[in-house]
């Protein structure tokens, strides 16, 4: 019996320590799981913010390439072909600047944006070819806007599609 009484303080320490260690271990694992969930939530939130900013930037781009906004750019003293060249260059530069936003947009939205940009540039060229270079800049701008208004409003349709998608994302 004396042998057992010598180990009694150690047995008591083990009986107290084991549940304590189990509780500490459980607490640590729970804490780690909560932190992982928090990191995932922050990552999703950050990604949603990036997507929202991408949609905003592309809507701004589309607004800038609307014919009503394009005809207000540059000096009124330019020749029609100079105006077309500078406007097309400006559109392409802004498009290239925003091209990284395609990472956050759906394929269909990006395709619609590219198609809208190309359609505006094509409309510039077809309007110019239709006039055969016989019009002043103001006449060209007026006919360009009229041609856009008589056709499909693809820019507004693309913006509306982007609005619907951002509602789903947000």
PDB file of C-alpha atoms in Angstrom:
ATOM      1  CA  UNK A   1       0.000   0.000   0.000  1.00  0.00           C
ATOM      2  CA  UNK A   2       2.905   2.272   0.585  1.00  0.00           C
ATOM      3  CA  UNK A   3       3.936   1.913  -3.023  1.00  0.00           C
ATOM      4  CA  UNK A   4       0.559   3.149  -4.233  1.00  0.00           C
ATOM      5  CA  UNK A   5       0.514   6.106  -1.873  1.00  0.00           C
ATOM      6  CA  UNK A   6       3.799   7.301  -3.287  1.00  0.00           C
ATOM      7  CA  UNK A   7       2.226   7.603  -6.748  1.00  0.00           C
ATOM      8  CA  UNK A   8      -1.008   9.167  -5.555  1.00  0.00           C
ATOM      9  CA  UNK A   9       0.096  12.811  -6.114  1.00  0.00           C
ATOM     10  CA  UNK A  10       1.178  11.922  -9.672  1.00  0.00           C
ATOM     11  CA  UNK A  11      -2.092  10.136 -10.373  1.00  0.00           C
ATOM     12  CA  UNK A  12      -4.030  13.143  -9.042  1.00  0.00           C
ATOM     13  CA  UNK A  13      -1.966  15.493 -11.274  1.00  0.00           C
ATOM     14  CA  UNK A  14      -2.690  13.280 -14.284  1.00  0.00           C
ATOM     15  CA  UNK A  15      -6.403  13.186 -13.510  1.00  0.00           C
ATOM     16  CA  UNK A  16      -6.463  17.009 -13.366  1.00  0.00           C
ATOM     17  CA  UNK A  17      -4.098  17.600 -16.339  1.00  0.00           C
ATOM     18  CA  UNK A  18      -5.645  15.263 -18.945  1.00  0.00           C
ATOM     19  CA  UNK A  19      -9.089  16.967 -19.101  1.00  0.00           C
ATOM     20  CA  UNK A  20      -7.374  20.359 -19.078  1.00  0.00           C
ATOM     21  CA  UNK A  21      -5.177  19.371 -22.037  1.00  0.00           C
ATOM     22  CA  UNK A  22      -8.205  17.973 -23.918  1.00  0.00           C
ATOM     23  CA  UNK A  23     -10.097  21.269 -23.393  1.00  0.00           C
ATOM     24  CA  UNK A  24      -7.096  23.358 -24.476  1.00  0.00           C
ATOM     25  CA  UNK A  25      -6.650  21.187 -27.585  1.00  0.00           C
ATOM     26  CA  UNK A  26     -10.356  21.528 -28.418  1.00  0.00           C
ATOM     27  CA  UNK A  27     -10.190  25.292 -27.927  1.00  0.00           C
ATOM     28  CA  UNK A  28      -7.158  25.599 -30.221  1.00  0.00           C
ATOM     29  CA  UNK A  29      -8.769  23.551 -33.020  1.00  0.00           C
ATOM     30  CA  UNK A  30     -12.008  25.543 -32.761  1.00  0.00           C
ATOM     31  CA  UNK A  31     -10.062  28.807 -32.848  1.00  0.00           C
ATOM     32  CA  UNK A  32      -8.140  27.687 -35.943  1.00  0.00           C
ATOM     33  CA  UNK A  33     -11.375  26.685 -37.729  1.00  0.00           C
ATOM     34  CA  UNK A  34     -12.951  30.064 -36.939  1.00  0.00           C
ATOM     35  CA  UNK A  35      -9.899  31.920 -38.244  1.00  0.00           C
ATOM     36  CA  UNK A  36      -9.948  29.868 -41.466  1.00  0.00           C
ATOM     37  CA  UNK A  37     -13.628  30.731 -41.949  1.00  0.00           C
ATOM     38  CA  UNK A  38     -12.871  34.389 -41.309  1.00  0.00           C
ATOM     39  CA  UNK A  39     -10.080  34.346 -43.911  1.00  0.00           C
ATOM     40  CA  UNK A  40     -12.377  32.662 -46.465  1.00  0.00           C
ATOM     41  CA  UNK A  41     -15.108  35.225 -45.779  1.00  0.00           C
ATOM     42  CA  UNK A  42     -12.681  38.124 -46.187  1.00  0.00           C
ATOM     43  CA  UNK A  43     -11.383  36.594 -49.410  1.00  0.00           C
ATOM     44  CA  UNK A  44     -14.910  36.282 -50.818  1.00  0.00           C
ATOM     45  CA  UNK A  45     -15.709  39.833 -49.749  1.00  0.00           C
ATOM     46  CA  UNK A  46     -12.525  41.157 -51.366  1.00  0.00           C
ATOM     47  CA  UNK A  47     -13.280  39.282 -54.578  1.00  0.00           C
ATOM     48  CA  UNK A  48     -16.814  40.703 -54.631  1.00  0.00           C
ATOM     49  CA  UNK A  49     -15.379  44.202 -54.253  1.00  0.00           C
ATOM     50  CA  UNK A  50     -13.001  43.582 -57.172  1.00  0.00           C
ATOM     51  CA  UNK A  51     -15.896  42.367 -59.299  1.00  0.00           C
ATOM     52  CA  UNK A  52     -18.003  45.369 -58.375  1.00  0.00           C
ATOM     53  CA  UNK A  53     -15.190  47.754 -59.278  1.00  0.00           C
ATOM     54  CA  UNK A  54     -14.679  45.935 -62.579  1.00  0.00           C
ATOM     55  CA  UNK A  55     -18.313  46.274 -63.497  1.00  0.00           C
ATOM     56  CA  UNK A  56     -18.226  49.961 -62.542  1.00  0.00           C
ATOM     57  CA  UNK A  57     -15.149  50.598 -64.691  1.00  0.00           C
ATOM     58  CA  UNK A  58     -16.610  48.831 -67.685  1.00  0.00           C
ATOM     59  CA  UNK A  59     -19.913  50.705 -67.401  1.00  0.00           C
ATOM     60  CA  UNK A  60     -17.912  53.931 -67.292  1.00  0.00           C
ATOM     61  CA  UNK A  61     -16.020  52.831 -70.406  1.00  0.00           C
ATOM     62  CA  UNK A  62     -19.276  52.066 -72.206  1.00  0.00           C
ATOM     63  CA  UNK A  63     -20.723  55.425 -71.202  1.00  0.00           C
ATOM     64  CA  UNK A  64     -17.648  57.153 -72.599  1.00  0.00           C
ATOM     65  CA  UNK A  65     -17.963  55.445 -75.977  1.00  0.00           C
ATOM     66  CA  UNK A  66     -21.602  56.366 -76.448  1.00  0.00           C
ATOM     67  CA  UNK A  67     -21.795  58.508 -79.585  1.00  0.00           C
ATOM     68  CA  UNK A  68     -23.283  61.462 -77.701  1.00  0.00           C
ATOM     69  CA  UNK A  69     -20.168  61.576 -75.515  1.00  0.00           C
ATOM     70  CA  UNK A  70     -17.703  60.847 -78.317  1.00  0.00           C
ATOM     71  CA  UNK A  71     -18.779  63.744 -80.511  1.00  0.00           C
ATOM     72  CA  UNK A  72     -17.964  66.207 -77.738  1.00  0.00           C
ATOM     73  CA  UNK A  73     -14.294  65.243 -77.682  1.00  0.00           C
ATOM     74  CA  UNK A  74     -11.466  67.049 -79.426  1.00  0.00           C
ATOM     75  CA  UNK A  75     -11.221  70.352 -81.240  1.00  0.00           C
ATOM     76  CA  UNK A  76     -13.983  71.420 -83.619  1.00  0.00           C
ATOM     77  CA  UNK A  77     -11.377  72.518 -86.172  1.00  0.00           C
ATOM     78  CA  UNK A  78     -10.237  68.980 -86.977  1.00  0.00           C
ATOM     79  CA  UNK A  79     -10.837  67.294 -90.286  1.00  0.00           C
ATOM     80  CA  UNK A  80     -13.265  64.380 -90.185  1.00  0.00           C
ATOM     81  CA  UNK A  81     -10.555  61.763 -90.754  1.00  0.00           C
ATOM     82  CA  UNK A  82      -8.439  63.307 -87.961  1.00  0.00           C
ATOM     83  CA  UNK A  83     -11.405  63.237 -85.603  1.00  0.00           C
ATOM     84  CA  UNK A  84     -12.053  59.579 -86.434  1.00  0.00           C
ATOM     85  CA  UNK A  85      -8.387  58.678 -85.967  1.00  0.00           C
ATOM     86  CA  UNK A  86      -8.096  60.459 -82.589  1.00  0.00           C
ATOM     87  CA  UNK A  87     -11.403  59.116 -81.318  1.00  0.00           C
ATOM     88  CA  UNK A  88     -10.614  55.561 -82.364  1.00  0.00           C
ATOM     89  CA  UNK A  89      -7.183  55.829 -80.769  1.00  0.00           C
ATOM     90  CA  UNK A  90      -8.738  57.148 -77.555  1.00  0.00           C
ATOM     91  CA  UNK A  91     -11.298  54.325 -77.465  1.00  0.00           C
ATOM     92  CA  UNK A  92      -8.624  51.670 -78.032  1.00  0.00           C
ATOM     93  CA  UNK A  93      -6.306  53.128 -75.384  1.00  0.00           C
ATOM     94  CA  UNK A  94      -9.060  53.214 -72.787  1.00  0.00           C
ATOM     95  CA  UNK A  95     -10.130  49.705 -73.740  1.00  0.00           C
ATOM     96  CA  UNK A  96      -6.567  48.404 -73.377  1.00  0.00           C
ATOM     97  CA  UNK A  97      -6.286  50.156 -70.020  1.00  0.00           C
ATOM     98  CA  UNK A  98      -9.426  48.364 -68.817  1.00  0.00           C
ATOM     99  CA  UNK A  99      -8.707  45.007 -70.460  1.00  0.00           C
ATOM    100  CA  UNK A 100      -7.553  43.467 -67.180  1.00  0.00           C
ATOM    101  CA  UNK A 101     -11.127  43.749 -65.914  1.00  0.00           C
ATOM    102  CA  UNK A 102     -12.083  40.741 -68.010  1.00  0.00           C
ATOM    103  CA  UNK A 103     -10.746  38.598 -65.164  1.00  0.00           C
ATOM    104  CA  UNK A 104     -13.752  39.568 -63.055  1.00  0.00           C
ATOM    105  CA  UNK A 105     -16.451  39.625 -65.744  1.00  0.00           C
ATOM    106  CA  UNK A 106     -18.334  36.756 -67.286  1.00  0.00           C
ATOM    107  CA  UNK A 107     -17.286  35.682 -70.781  1.00  0.00           C
ATOM    108  CA  UNK A 108     -20.598  36.847 -72.203  1.00  0.00           C
ATOM    109  CA  UNK A 109     -20.266  40.309 -70.632  1.00  0.00           C
ATOM    110  CA  UNK A 110     -16.729  40.718 -71.894  1.00  0.00           C
ATOM    111  CA  UNK A 111     -17.801  39.625 -75.376  1.00  0.00           C
ATOM    112  CA  UNK A 112     -20.637  42.177 -75.325  1.00  0.00           C
ATOM    113  CA  UNK A 113     -18.230  44.935 -74.296  1.00  0.00           C
ATOM    114  CA  UNK A 114     -15.769  44.033 -77.054  1.00  0.00           C
ATOM    115  CA  UNK A 115     -18.606  43.839 -79.575  1.00  0.00           C
ATOM    116  CA  UNK A 116     -19.900  47.260 -78.484  1.00  0.00           C
ATOM    117  CA  UNK A 117     -16.472  48.828 -78.860  1.00  0.00           C
ATOM    118  CA  UNK A 118     -15.977  47.274 -82.285  1.00  0.00           C
ATOM    119  CA  UNK A 119     -19.464  48.278 -83.396  1.00  0.00           C
ATOM    120  CA  UNK A 120     -18.811  51.931 -82.513  1.00  0.00           C
ATOM    121  CA  UNK A 121     -15.526  51.906 -84.428  1.00  0.00           C
ATOM    122  CA  UNK A 122     -17.238  50.214 -87.385  1.00  0.00           C
ATOM    123  CA  UNK A 123     -19.997  52.831 -87.250  1.00  0.00           C
ATOM    124  CA  UNK A 124     -17.374  55.571 -87.447  1.00  0.00           C
ATOM    125  CA  UNK A 125     -15.862  54.029 -90.556  1.00  0.00           C
ATOM    126  CA  UNK A 126     -19.144  53.195 -92.273  1.00  0.00           C
ATOM    127  CA  UNK A 127     -20.468  56.715 -91.647  1.00  0.00           C
ATOM    128  CA  UNK A 128     -17.276  58.216 -93.059  1.00  0.00           C
ATOM    129  CA  UNK A 129     -17.384  55.948 -96.098  1.00  0.00           C
ATOM    130  CA  UNK A 130     -21.063  56.803 -96.630  1.00  0.00           C
ATOM    131  CA  UNK A 131     -20.211  60.506 -96.745  1.00  0.00           C
ATOM    132  CA  UNK A 132     -17.293  59.899 -99.116  1.00  0.00           C
ATOM    133  CA  UNK A 133     -15.302  62.632 -97.333  1.00  0.00           C
ATOM    134  CA  UNK A 134     -17.627  65.401 -98.519  1.00  0.00           C
ATOM    135  CA  UNK A 135     -18.930  66.546 -95.125  1.00  0.00           C
ATOM    136  CA  UNK A 136     -17.732  68.909 -92.437  1.00  0.00           C
ATOM    137  CA  UNK A 137     -16.981  67.630 -88.950  1.00  0.00           C
ATOM    138  CA  UNK A 138     -20.294  68.890 -87.573  1.00  0.00           C
ATOM    139  CA  UNK A 139     -22.218  67.188 -90.377  1.00  0.00           C
ATOM    140  CA  UNK A 140     -20.280  63.976 -89.782  1.00  0.00           C
ATOM    141  CA  UNK A 141     -21.039  64.070 -86.059  1.00  0.00           C
ATOM    142  CA  UNK A 142     -24.742  64.650 -86.699  1.00  0.00           C
ATOM    143  CA  UNK A 143     -24.968  61.803 -89.221  1.00  0.00           C
ATOM    144  CA  UNK A 144     -22.926  59.548 -86.931  1.00  0.00           C
ATOM    145  CA  UNK A 145     -25.358  60.120 -84.050  1.00  0.00           C
ATOM    146  CA  UNK A 146     -28.353  59.639 -86.351  1.00  0.00           C
ATOM    147  CA  UNK A 147     -26.920  56.357 -87.651  1.00  0.00           C
ATOM    148  CA  UNK A 148     -26.450  55.164 -84.076  1.00  0.00           C
ATOM    149  CA  UNK A 149     -29.969  56.189 -83.089  1.00  0.00           C
ATOM    150  CA  UNK A 150     -31.470  54.457 -86.132  1.00  0.00           C
ATOM    151  CA  UNK A 151     -29.673  51.223 -85.282  1.00  0.00           C
ATOM    152  CA  UNK A 152     -29.698  48.981 -82.254  1.00  0.00           C
ATOM    153  CA  UNK A 153     -28.637  50.584 -78.965  1.00  0.00           C
ATOM    154  CA  UNK A 154     -26.116  47.847 -78.173  1.00  0.00           C
ATOM    155  CA  UNK A 155     -24.212  49.947 -75.627  1.00  0.00           C
ATOM    156  CA  UNK A 156     -27.282  50.487 -73.445  1.00  0.00           C
ATOM    157  CA  UNK A 157     -28.161  46.798 -73.803  1.00  0.00           C
ATOM    158  CA  UNK A 158     -24.663  45.837 -72.646  1.00  0.00           C
ATOM    159  CA  UNK A 159     -24.871  48.223 -69.683  1.00  0.00           C
ATOM    160  CA  UNK A 160     -28.240  46.720 -68.740  1.00  0.00           C
ATOM    161  CA  UNK A 161     -26.746  43.209 -68.895  1.00  0.00           C
ATOM    162  CA  UNK A 162     -23.914  44.339 -66.605  1.00  0.00           C
ATOM    163  CA  UNK A 163     -26.473  45.789 -64.168  1.00  0.00           C
ATOM    164  CA  UNK A 164     -28.336  42.484 -64.028  1.00  0.00           C
ATOM    165  CA  UNK A 165     -25.124  40.545 -63.420  1.00  0.00           C
ATOM    166  CA  UNK A 166     -23.902  42.840 -60.642  1.00  0.00           C
ATOM    167  CA  UNK A 167     -27.221  42.445 -58.840  1.00  0.00           C
ATOM    168  CA  UNK A 168     -26.704  38.691 -58.893  1.00  0.00           C
ATOM    169  CA  UNK A 169     -23.117  39.002 -57.660  1.00  0.00           C
ATOM    170  CA  UNK A 170     -23.827  41.533 -54.927  1.00  0.00           C
TER     171      UNK A 170
END
